[in-house]
PDB file of C-alpha atoms in Angstrom:
ATOM      1  CA  MET A   1     -18.743 -13.052 -36.885  1.00 42.00           C
ATOM      2  CA  LEU A   2     -20.636 -16.304 -36.340  1.00 41.00           C
ATOM      3  CA  ASN A   3     -17.471 -18.107 -35.239  1.00 47.00           C
ATOM      4  CA  PHE A   4     -16.557 -15.274 -32.881  1.00 43.00           C
ATOM      5  CA  ARG A   5     -20.013 -15.432 -31.280  1.00 48.00           C
ATOM      6  CA  CYS A   6     -19.694 -19.215 -30.947  1.00 48.00           C
ATOM      7  CA  SER A   7     -16.344 -18.863 -29.161  1.00 47.00           C
ATOM      8  CA  THR A   8     -17.757 -16.167 -26.898  1.00 49.00           C
ATOM      9  CA  ARG A   9     -20.682 -18.412 -25.962  1.00 53.00           C
ATOM     10  CA  TRP A  10     -18.231 -21.199 -25.050  1.00 51.00           C
ATOM     11  CA  ALA A  11     -16.266 -18.844 -22.816  1.00 50.00           C
ATOM     12  CA  MET A  12     -19.386 -17.475 -21.124  1.00 52.00           C
ATOM     13  CA  ALA A  13     -20.785 -20.968 -20.606  1.00 51.00           C
ATOM     14  CA  PHE A  14     -17.704 -22.189 -18.753  1.00 52.00           C
ATOM     15  CA  LEU A  15     -17.403 -18.999 -16.745  1.00 50.00           C
ATOM     16  CA  ALA A  16     -21.011 -19.517 -15.700  1.00 49.00           C
ATOM     17  CA  PHE A  17     -20.177 -23.131 -14.826  1.00 51.00           C
ATOM     18  CA  ALA A  18     -17.320 -21.993 -12.603  1.00 50.00           C
ATOM     19  CA  ALA A  19     -19.458 -19.305 -11.011  1.00 49.00           C
ATOM     20  CA  GLY A  20     -22.075 -21.909 -10.203  1.00 50.00           C
ATOM     21  CA  LEU A  21     -19.480 -24.076  -8.521  1.00 49.00           C
ATOM     22  CA  LEU A  22     -18.468 -21.154  -6.334  1.00 47.00           C
ATOM     23  CA  ALA A  23     -21.734 -21.533  -4.524  1.00 44.00           C
ATOM     24  CA  ALA A  24     -20.976 -25.180  -3.641  1.00 46.00           C
ATOM     25  CA  PRO A  25     -19.712 -25.997  -0.163  1.00 46.00           C
ATOM     26  CA  ALA A  26     -16.012 -26.760   0.174  1.00 44.00           C
ATOM     27  CA  ARG A  27     -14.177 -28.575   2.941  1.00 46.00           C
ATOM     28  CA  ALA A  28     -12.301 -26.023   5.001  1.00 46.00           C
ATOM     29  CA  GLU A  29     -10.416 -28.240   7.510  1.00 75.00           C
ATOM     30  CA  LEU A  30      -7.438 -28.917   5.203  1.00 85.00           C
ATOM     31  CA  SER A  31      -4.447 -26.687   5.819  1.00 90.00           C
ATOM     32  CA  ALA A  32      -3.177 -24.406   3.062  1.00 92.00           C
ATOM     33  CA  GLU A  33      -0.080 -26.613   2.650  1.00 93.00           C
ATOM     34  CA  GLU A  34      -2.246 -29.745   2.329  1.00 92.00           C
ATOM     35  CA  LEU A  35      -4.424 -27.997  -0.248  1.00 94.00           C
ATOM     36  CA  ALA A  36      -1.330 -26.988  -2.231  1.00 95.00           C
ATOM     37  CA  ARG A  37      -0.085 -30.591  -2.303  1.00 94.00           C
ATOM     38  CA  LEU A  38      -3.546 -31.784  -3.331  1.00 93.00           C
ATOM     39  CA  ALA A  39      -3.662 -29.257  -6.182  1.00 95.00           C
ATOM     40  CA  GLN A  40      -0.262 -30.504  -7.395  1.00 96.00           C
ATOM     41  CA  ASN A  41      -1.577 -34.054  -7.896  1.00 96.00           C
ATOM     42  CA  PRO A  42      -2.974 -34.402 -11.458  1.00 95.00           C
ATOM     43  CA  VAL A  43      -4.974 -37.496 -10.418  1.00 95.00           C
ATOM     44  CA  GLY A  44      -6.058 -36.279  -6.993  1.00 92.00           C
ATOM     45  CA  ASN A  45      -9.620 -36.973  -5.846  1.00 90.00           C
ATOM     46  CA  LEU A  46     -10.537 -33.318  -6.223  1.00 91.00           C
ATOM     47  CA  ILE A  47     -13.061 -31.411  -8.302  1.00 96.00           C
ATOM     48  CA  SER A  48     -11.393 -28.261  -9.583  1.00 96.00           C
ATOM     49  CA  VAL A  49     -11.682 -25.652 -12.327  1.00 97.00           C
ATOM     50  CA  PRO A  50      -8.305 -24.196 -13.345  1.00 97.00           C
ATOM     51  CA  PHE A  51      -8.104 -21.172 -15.639  1.00 98.00           C
ATOM     52  CA  GLN A  52      -4.585 -21.247 -17.080  1.00 98.00           C
ATOM     53  CA  ASN A  53      -3.448 -18.337 -19.237  1.00 98.00           C
ATOM     54  CA  ASN A  54      -0.372 -18.733 -21.459  1.00 98.00           C
ATOM     55  CA  THR A  55       1.087 -15.662 -23.146  1.00 98.00           C
ATOM     56  CA  ASN A  56       3.606 -16.651 -25.840  1.00 98.00           C
ATOM     57  CA  PHE A  57       6.012 -14.052 -27.182  1.00 98.00           C
ATOM     58  CA  ASN A  58       7.632 -13.721 -30.642  1.00 97.00           C
ATOM     59  CA  VAL A  59       5.281 -16.106 -32.436  1.00 96.00           C
ATOM     60  CA  GLY A  60       5.274 -16.355 -36.239  1.00 94.00           C
ATOM     61  CA  PRO A  61       7.287 -14.528 -38.898  1.00 94.00           C
ATOM     62  CA  LEU A  62       6.149 -11.130 -37.540  1.00 95.00           C
ATOM     63  CA  ASN A  63       7.125 -11.952 -33.919  1.00 95.00           C
ATOM     64  CA  GLY A  64       3.619 -11.410 -32.600  1.00 96.00           C
ATOM     65  CA  THR A  65       2.137 -12.231 -29.202  1.00 97.00           C
ATOM     66  CA  GLN A  66      -0.182 -15.217 -28.867  1.00 98.00           C
ATOM     67  CA  ASN A  67      -2.494 -15.739 -25.901  1.00 98.00           C
ATOM     68  CA  ILE A  68      -4.124 -19.058 -24.969  1.00 98.00           C
ATOM     69  CA  LEU A  69      -6.579 -19.311 -22.073  1.00 98.00           C
ATOM     70  CA  ASN A  70      -7.101 -22.971 -21.134  1.00 98.00           C
ATOM     71  CA  VAL A  71     -10.229 -23.727 -19.122  1.00 98.00           C
ATOM     72  CA  GLN A  72      -9.524 -27.133 -17.560  1.00 97.00           C
ATOM     73  CA  PRO A  73     -12.315 -28.636 -15.429  1.00 97.00           C
ATOM     74  CA  VAL A  74     -11.203 -31.744 -13.521  1.00 97.00           C
ATOM     75  CA  ILE A  75     -13.864 -34.186 -12.304  1.00 97.00           C
ATOM     76  CA  PRO A  76     -13.039 -37.427 -10.440  1.00 97.00           C
ATOM     77  CA  ILE A  77     -15.405 -40.397 -10.710  1.00 96.00           C
ATOM     78  CA  GLU A  78     -15.345 -43.053  -8.004  1.00 95.00           C
ATOM     79  CA  VAL A  79     -15.398 -46.555  -9.529  1.00 96.00           C
ATOM     80  CA  ASN A  80     -15.221 -48.343  -6.165  1.00 95.00           C
ATOM     81  CA  LYS A  81     -13.352 -47.932  -2.871  1.00 94.00           C
ATOM     82  CA  ASP A  82     -10.051 -48.857  -4.546  1.00 95.00           C
ATOM     83  CA  TRP A  83     -10.184 -47.062  -7.913  1.00 97.00           C
ATOM     84  CA  ASN A  84     -11.053 -43.663  -9.371  1.00 97.00           C
ATOM     85  CA  VAL A  85     -11.313 -42.317 -12.898  1.00 98.00           C
ATOM     86  CA  ILE A  86     -10.041 -38.743 -13.130  1.00 98.00           C
ATOM     87  CA  THR A  87     -11.351 -36.787 -16.114  1.00 98.00           C
ATOM     88  CA  ARG A  88      -9.600 -33.641 -17.321  1.00 97.00           C
ATOM     89  CA  THR A  89     -10.913 -31.473 -20.160  1.00 98.00           C
ATOM     90  CA  ILE A  90      -8.882 -28.705 -21.820  1.00 98.00           C
ATOM     91  CA  ILE A  91     -10.864 -25.999 -23.618  1.00 98.00           C
ATOM     92  CA  PRO A  92      -8.468 -23.512 -25.280  1.00 98.00           C
ATOM     93  CA  LEU A  93      -9.516 -19.968 -26.176  1.00 98.00           C
ATOM     94  CA  ILE A  94      -6.873 -18.627 -28.559  1.00 98.00           C
ATOM     95  CA  TRP A  95      -5.824 -15.122 -29.577  1.00 97.00           C
ATOM     96  CA  GLN A  96      -3.605 -15.630 -32.624  1.00 96.00           C
ATOM     97  CA  PRO A  97      -1.399 -12.824 -33.998  1.00 96.00           C
ATOM     98  CA  GLU A  98      -1.228 -12.159 -37.718  1.00 94.00           C
ATOM     99  CA  PHE A  99       1.318 -14.184 -39.675  1.00 92.00           C
ATOM    100  CA  ALA A 100       1.408 -11.823 -42.674  1.00 90.00           C
ATOM    101  CA  PRO A 101       1.039  -8.025 -42.952  1.00 91.00           C
ATOM    102  CA  GLY A 102      -2.609  -7.045 -43.217  1.00 88.00           C
ATOM    103  CA  GLN A 103      -3.872 -10.503 -42.226  1.00 89.00           C
ATOM    104  CA  GLY A 104      -5.178  -9.320 -38.866  1.00 92.00           C
ATOM    105  CA  ASN A 105      -5.411 -11.116 -35.540  1.00 94.00           C
ATOM    106  CA  THR A 106      -7.716 -14.091 -34.967  1.00 96.00           C
ATOM    107  CA  PHE A 107      -9.701 -15.135 -31.897  1.00 97.00           C
ATOM    108  CA  GLY A 108     -11.576 -18.377 -31.386  1.00 97.00           C
ATOM    109  CA  LEU A 109     -11.868 -21.796 -29.848  1.00 98.00           C
ATOM    110  CA  GLY A 110      -9.102 -24.348 -30.379  1.00 97.00           C
ATOM    111  CA  ASP A 111      -9.311 -28.131 -30.408  1.00 98.00           C
ATOM    112  CA  MET A 112     -10.547 -29.537 -27.099  1.00 98.00           C
ATOM    113  CA  GLN A 113      -8.807 -32.449 -25.388  1.00 98.00           C
ATOM    114  CA  LEU A 114     -10.390 -34.904 -22.967  1.00 98.00           C
ATOM    115  CA  SER A 115      -8.252 -37.184 -20.775  1.00 98.00           C
ATOM    116  CA  ALA A 116      -9.381 -39.982 -18.448  1.00 98.00           C
ATOM    117  CA  PHE A 117      -6.977 -41.600 -15.962  1.00 98.00           C
ATOM    118  CA  LEU A 118      -7.664 -44.795 -14.032  1.00 98.00           C
ATOM    119  CA  SER A 119      -5.878 -44.393 -10.712  1.00 98.00           C
ATOM    120  CA  PRO A 120      -5.779 -46.218  -7.359  1.00 97.00           C
ATOM    121  CA  SER A 121      -7.620 -44.338  -4.629  1.00 93.00           C
ATOM    122  CA  ALA A 122      -4.732 -44.828  -2.164  1.00 92.00           C
ATOM    123  CA  PRO A 123      -1.028 -44.090  -2.748  1.00 93.00           C
ATOM    124  CA  ALA A 124       1.459 -46.941  -3.001  1.00 93.00           C
ATOM    125  CA  PRO A 125       4.129 -47.372  -0.299  1.00 90.00           C
ATOM    126  CA  GLY A 126       6.541 -44.447  -0.257  1.00 91.00           C
ATOM    127  CA  GLY A 127       3.892 -41.992  -1.460  1.00 95.00           C
ATOM    128  CA  TRP A 128       3.967 -43.067  -5.121  1.00 97.00           C
ATOM    129  CA  ILE A 129       0.815 -42.336  -7.145  1.00 97.00           C
ATOM    130  CA  TRP A 130       0.056 -43.278 -10.728  1.00 97.00           C
ATOM    131  CA  GLY A 131      -2.685 -43.023 -13.325  1.00 98.00           C
ATOM    132  CA  ALA A 132      -3.062 -44.321 -16.875  1.00 98.00           C
ATOM    133  CA  GLY A 133      -5.698 -44.009 -19.551  1.00 98.00           C
ATOM    134  CA  ALA A 134      -6.526 -42.322 -22.828  1.00 98.00           C
ATOM    135  CA  VAL A 135      -6.654 -38.826 -24.279  1.00 98.00           C
ATOM    136  CA  ALA A 136      -8.884 -37.729 -27.180  1.00 98.00           C
ATOM    137  CA  GLN A 137      -8.632 -34.605 -29.340  1.00 98.00           C
ATOM    138  CA  LEU A 138     -11.887 -33.160 -30.644  1.00 98.00           C
ATOM    139  CA  PRO A 139     -11.997 -30.974 -33.807  1.00 97.00           C
ATOM    140  CA  THR A 140     -13.886 -28.124 -32.109  1.00 97.00           C
ATOM    141  CA  ASP A 141     -11.824 -25.232 -33.467  1.00 96.00           C
ATOM    142  CA  THR A 142     -13.250 -22.071 -34.975  1.00 96.00           C
ATOM    143  CA  ASN A 143     -11.591 -19.589 -37.359  1.00 94.00           C
ATOM    144  CA  ASP A 144      -9.047 -22.214 -38.547  1.00 93.00           C
ATOM    145  CA  LEU A 145      -7.343 -22.404 -35.143  1.00 96.00           C
ATOM    146  CA  GLY A 146      -6.982 -26.184 -35.081  1.00 96.00           C
ATOM    147  CA  ASN A 147      -7.057 -29.445 -36.977  1.00 97.00           C
ATOM    148  CA  LYS A 148     -10.292 -30.927 -38.339  1.00 96.00           C
ATOM    149  CA  ASN A 149      -9.272 -34.561 -37.693  1.00 98.00           C
ATOM    150  CA  TRP A 150     -10.167 -36.464 -34.532  1.00 98.00           C
ATOM    151  CA  GLY A 151      -7.275 -37.810 -32.469  1.00 98.00           C
ATOM    152  CA  LEU A 152      -6.682 -40.473 -29.827  1.00 98.00           C
ATOM    153  CA  GLY A 153      -3.767 -41.806 -27.797  1.00 98.00           C
ATOM    154  CA  PRO A 154      -2.473 -43.051 -24.441  1.00 98.00           C
ATOM    155  CA  THR A 155      -1.709 -40.908 -21.405  1.00 98.00           C
ATOM    156  CA  ALA A 156      -0.051 -41.658 -18.072  1.00 98.00           C
ATOM    157  CA  VAL A 157       1.191 -39.892 -14.963  1.00 98.00           C
ATOM    158  CA  VAL A 158       3.402 -40.906 -12.049  1.00 98.00           C
ATOM    159  CA  LEU A 159       4.274 -38.758  -9.029  1.00 98.00           C
ATOM    160  CA  ARG A 160       5.426 -38.885  -5.447  1.00 98.00           C
ATOM    161  CA  ILE A 161       3.809 -37.135  -2.478  1.00 96.00           C
ATOM    162  CA  GLU A 162       5.605 -38.428   0.603  1.00 93.00           C
ATOM    163  CA  LYS A 163       4.063 -37.696   3.985  1.00 88.00           C
ATOM    164  CA  GLY A 164       6.091 -35.111   5.864  1.00 88.00           C
ATOM    165  CA  SER A 165       8.118 -34.071   2.810  1.00 94.00           C
ATOM    166  CA  PRO A 166       7.702 -30.609   1.228  1.00 96.00           C
ATOM    167  CA  TRP A 167       8.487 -32.026  -2.239  1.00 97.00           C
ATOM    168  CA  VAL A 168       5.925 -33.082  -4.855  1.00 98.00           C
ATOM    169  CA  TYR A 169       7.369 -34.295  -8.144  1.00 98.00           C
ATOM    170  CA  GLY A 170       6.452 -36.433 -11.122  1.00 98.00           C
ATOM    171  CA  VAL A 171       5.806 -36.487 -14.850  1.00 98.00           C
ATOM    172  CA  LEU A 172       2.787 -36.629 -17.162  1.00 98.00           C
ATOM    173  CA  VAL A 173       3.079 -37.917 -20.749  1.00 98.00           C
ATOM    174  CA  ASN A 174       0.807 -38.502 -23.726  1.00 98.00           C
ATOM    175  CA  ASN A 175       0.875 -38.892 -27.496  1.00 98.00           C
ATOM    176  CA  ILE A 176      -2.092 -38.177 -29.755  1.00 98.00           C
ATOM    177  CA  TRP A 177      -2.382 -39.622 -33.269  1.00 98.00           C
ATOM    178  CA  SER A 178      -4.976 -38.402 -35.774  1.00 98.00           C
ATOM    179  CA  LEU A 179      -7.650 -40.949 -36.644  1.00 97.00           C
ATOM    180  CA  SER A 180      -7.946 -39.611 -40.200  1.00 94.00           C
ATOM    181  CA  SER A 181      -6.123 -37.244 -42.545  1.00 95.00           C
ATOM    182  CA  SER A 182      -8.954 -35.978 -44.735  1.00 94.00           C
ATOM    183  CA  GLY A 183      -9.842 -32.927 -42.649  1.00 94.00           C
ATOM    184  CA  ARG A 184      -8.107 -29.550 -42.706  1.00 94.00           C
ATOM    185  CA  GLY A 185      -4.611 -29.780 -41.243  1.00 95.00           C
ATOM    186  CA  GLY A 186      -4.048 -33.396 -42.255  1.00 96.00           C
ATOM    187  CA  ALA A 187      -2.557 -36.203 -40.185  1.00 97.00           C
ATOM    188  CA  TYR A 188      -0.744 -35.448 -36.944  1.00 98.00           C
ATOM    189  CA  SER A 189       1.224 -37.169 -34.197  1.00 98.00           C
ATOM    190  CA  ASN A 190       1.840 -34.932 -31.199  1.00 98.00           C
ATOM    191  CA  PHE A 191       3.830 -35.815 -28.078  1.00 98.00           C
ATOM    192  CA  LEU A 192       3.655 -34.049 -24.709  1.00 98.00           C
ATOM    193  CA  MET A 193       5.749 -34.542 -21.589  1.00 98.00           C
ATOM    194  CA  GLN A 194       5.226 -32.382 -18.500  1.00 98.00           C
ATOM    195  CA  PRO A 195       7.680 -32.990 -15.657  1.00 98.00           C
ATOM    196  CA  PHE A 196       6.718 -31.119 -12.509  1.00 98.00           C
ATOM    197  CA  LEU A 197       8.610 -30.234  -9.359  1.00 98.00           C
ATOM    198  CA  ASN A 198       7.125 -28.377  -6.393  1.00 98.00           C
ATOM    199  CA  TYR A 199       8.552 -27.299  -3.039  1.00 98.00           C
ATOM    200  CA  ASN A 200       5.918 -26.390  -0.447  1.00 97.00           C
ATOM    201  CA  PHE A 201       6.420 -23.936   2.402  1.00 97.00           C
ATOM    202  CA  PRO A 202       4.172 -23.750   5.482  1.00 93.00           C
ATOM    203  CA  GLY A 203       1.200 -21.473   4.861  1.00 94.00           C
ATOM    204  CA  GLY A 204       0.402 -22.536   1.298  1.00 95.00           C
ATOM    205  CA  THR A 205       3.191 -20.825  -0.651  1.00 98.00           C
ATOM    206  CA  TYR A 206       5.240 -23.001  -2.992  1.00 98.00           C
ATOM    207  CA  LEU A 207       7.864 -22.913  -5.711  1.00 98.00           C
ATOM    208  CA  THR A 208       6.986 -24.724  -8.917  1.00 98.00           C
ATOM    209  CA  SER A 209       8.383 -25.776 -12.275  1.00 98.00           C
ATOM    210  CA  SER A 210       6.232 -27.612 -14.835  1.00 98.00           C
ATOM    211  CA  PRO A 211       7.549 -27.064 -18.371  1.00 98.00           C
ATOM    212  CA  LEU A 212       5.464 -28.383 -21.281  1.00 97.00           C
ATOM    213  CA  ILE A 213       7.868 -30.285 -23.531  1.00 98.00           C
ATOM    214  CA  THR A 214       6.229 -31.071 -26.884  1.00 98.00           C
ATOM    215  CA  ALA A 215       7.134 -32.711 -30.180  1.00 98.00           C
ATOM    216  CA  ASP A 216       5.330 -32.590 -33.530  1.00 98.00           C
ATOM    217  CA  TRP A 217       6.505 -35.829 -35.137  1.00 98.00           C
ATOM    218  CA  LYS A 218       5.111 -34.797 -38.550  1.00 97.00           C
ATOM    219  CA  ALA A 219       7.183 -31.602 -38.694  1.00 97.00           C
ATOM    220  CA  ASP A 220      10.479 -31.323 -40.563  1.00 96.00           C
ATOM    221  CA  SER A 221      13.708 -32.232 -38.826  1.00 94.00           C
ATOM    222  CA  GLY A 222      14.805 -29.393 -36.560  1.00 93.00           C
ATOM    223  CA  GLN A 223      11.236 -28.094 -36.290  1.00 97.00           C
ATOM    224  CA  GLN A 224       9.715 -30.789 -34.080  1.00 98.00           C
ATOM    225  CA  TRP A 225      10.623 -29.963 -30.489  1.00 98.00           C
ATOM    226  CA  THR A 226       9.689 -27.235 -28.020  1.00 98.00           C
ATOM    227  CA  VAL A 227      11.694 -27.486 -24.783  1.00 98.00           C
ATOM    228  CA  PRO A 228      11.085 -24.827 -22.098  1.00 98.00           C
ATOM    229  CA  LEU A 229      13.045 -24.125 -18.927  1.00 98.00           C
ATOM    230  CA  GLY A 230      11.739 -22.018 -16.069  1.00 98.00           C
ATOM    231  CA  GLY A 231       9.453 -21.925 -13.080  1.00 98.00           C
ATOM    232  CA  GLY A 232       7.431 -19.754 -10.790  1.00 98.00           C
ATOM    233  CA  VAL A 233       5.677 -19.335  -7.472  1.00 98.00           C
ATOM    234  CA  GLY A 234       2.211 -20.243  -6.222  1.00 98.00           C
ATOM    235  CA  HIS A 235       0.015 -19.609  -3.198  1.00 98.00           C
ATOM    236  CA  ILE A 236      -3.226 -20.944  -1.736  1.00 97.00           C
ATOM    237  CA  PHE A 237      -5.747 -18.461  -0.412  1.00 94.00           C
ATOM    238  CA  HIS A 238      -9.461 -18.618   0.404  1.00 93.00           C
ATOM    239  CA  PHE A 239     -12.355 -16.824  -1.261  1.00 90.00           C
ATOM    240  CA  GLY A 240     -14.722 -17.124   1.666  1.00 89.00           C
ATOM    241  CA  LYS A 241     -14.470 -20.867   2.411  1.00 89.00           C
ATOM    242  CA  LEU A 242     -13.492 -21.724  -1.150  1.00 94.00           C
ATOM    243  CA  PRO A 243      -9.808 -22.668  -1.608  1.00 96.00           C
ATOM    244  CA  VAL A 244      -8.158 -20.990  -4.601  1.00 97.00           C
ATOM    245  CA  ASN A 245      -4.773 -22.031  -5.973  1.00 98.00           C
ATOM    246  CA  THR A 246      -2.904 -19.261  -7.804  1.00 98.00           C
ATOM    247  CA  GLN A 247       0.465 -19.309  -9.527  1.00 98.00           C
ATOM    248  CA  ILE A 248       2.578 -17.371 -11.985  1.00 98.00           C
ATOM    249  CA  GLY A 249       5.752 -18.348 -13.797  1.00 98.00           C
ATOM    250  CA  ALA A 250       7.981 -17.717 -16.796  1.00 98.00           C
ATOM    251  CA  TYR A 251       9.551 -20.195 -19.231  1.00 98.00           C
ATOM    252  CA  TYR A 252      12.228 -19.742 -21.876  1.00 98.00           C
ATOM    253  CA  ASN A 253      12.130 -22.117 -24.857  1.00 98.00           C
ATOM    254  CA  VAL A 254      15.721 -23.280 -25.282  1.00 98.00           C
ATOM    255  CA  VAL A 255      14.559 -25.318 -28.312  1.00 97.00           C
ATOM    256  CA  HIS A 256      11.630 -24.288 -30.520  1.00 97.00           C
ATOM    257  CA  PRO A 257      10.495 -24.280 -34.183  1.00 97.00           C
ATOM    258  CA  ASP A 258      11.474 -21.299 -36.315  1.00 95.00           C
ATOM    259  CA  ASN A 259       8.048 -19.679 -35.940  1.00 94.00           C
ATOM    260  CA  GLY A 260       7.460 -20.847 -32.374  1.00 95.00           C
ATOM    261  CA  ALA A 261       7.508 -18.653 -29.277  1.00 97.00           C
ATOM    262  CA  ASN A 262      10.858 -18.148 -27.594  1.00 96.00           C
ATOM    263  CA  TRP A 263       9.413 -17.486 -24.141  1.00 96.00           C
ATOM    264  CA  GLN A 264       6.157 -17.608 -22.205  1.00 98.00           C
ATOM    265  CA  ILE A 265       4.419 -16.212 -19.137  1.00 98.00           C
ATOM    266  CA  ARG A 266       1.957 -18.610 -17.478  1.00 98.00           C
ATOM    267  CA  ALA A 267      -0.618 -17.535 -14.898  1.00 98.00           C
ATOM    268  CA  GLN A 268      -3.262 -19.738 -13.309  1.00 98.00           C
ATOM    269  CA  VAL A 269      -6.250 -19.453 -11.004  1.00 98.00           C
ATOM    270  CA  GLN A 270      -7.678 -22.792  -9.835  1.00 98.00           C
ATOM    271  CA  PHE A 271     -10.953 -23.054  -7.920  1.00 97.00           C
ATOM    272  CA  MET A 272     -10.829 -26.143  -5.693  1.00 96.00           C
ATOM    273  CA  PHE A 273     -13.672 -28.265  -4.286  1.00 93.00           C
ATOM    274  CA  PRO A 274     -12.167 -30.918  -1.962  1.00 84.00           C
ATOM    275  CA  LYS A 275     -14.439 -33.789  -0.935  1.00 74.00           C
TER     276      LYS A 275
END
């Protein structure tokens, strides 16, 4: 009960944070298409609060349904006129199905991740943008929904947003190694690659594909990789003067561990605060 209340307090705290940001002024002169392209840049100079919900089907030996709500505040920090540091925090709230009859479902907070990218404030010729830095994993989980060892590793992103082109595409990668192995869950080495491809229509509607390809290097052979294929659609609308980026998509895992999900529905609402 204590862990459940702790997780609930985390959720309420970040919902309150987002609600407070709703009262902040937002720049309204950007077009919906420009806002969509800005939202598709992981190292854009944009304060935002995405709420990304991932529903994973056929998880575990009983083929249950897992739900993970990722609250992902993004805060850019201006170093000088040429460089920015873009911070991205992922706070996962997890609903875990039972893995054995009578075990019951579990709800709680997962391990948080904090990334920081150093990125030039202006794109390179041809619309190329990059960022590089570090990602840390914090053992914040409740109800045994994570690993009790701290983790650290490199992260990088490269993308292209060419003026006049409807396409935005790129890839984000990282690998996190545990800094110890004494905590619950033991040592880990986890890889993530997220290629993304977006096609923007006038008016703020866009097609998108951003599969999360992951590898658990400590898992047995044949159980390491999860490789999804799929995509979805997104649209920018305004809540008053506040831009909101919404999207929904579906992904089928063509490769996954034996007890991993075979497909997923992803839905996101992103509150945007352009400078």
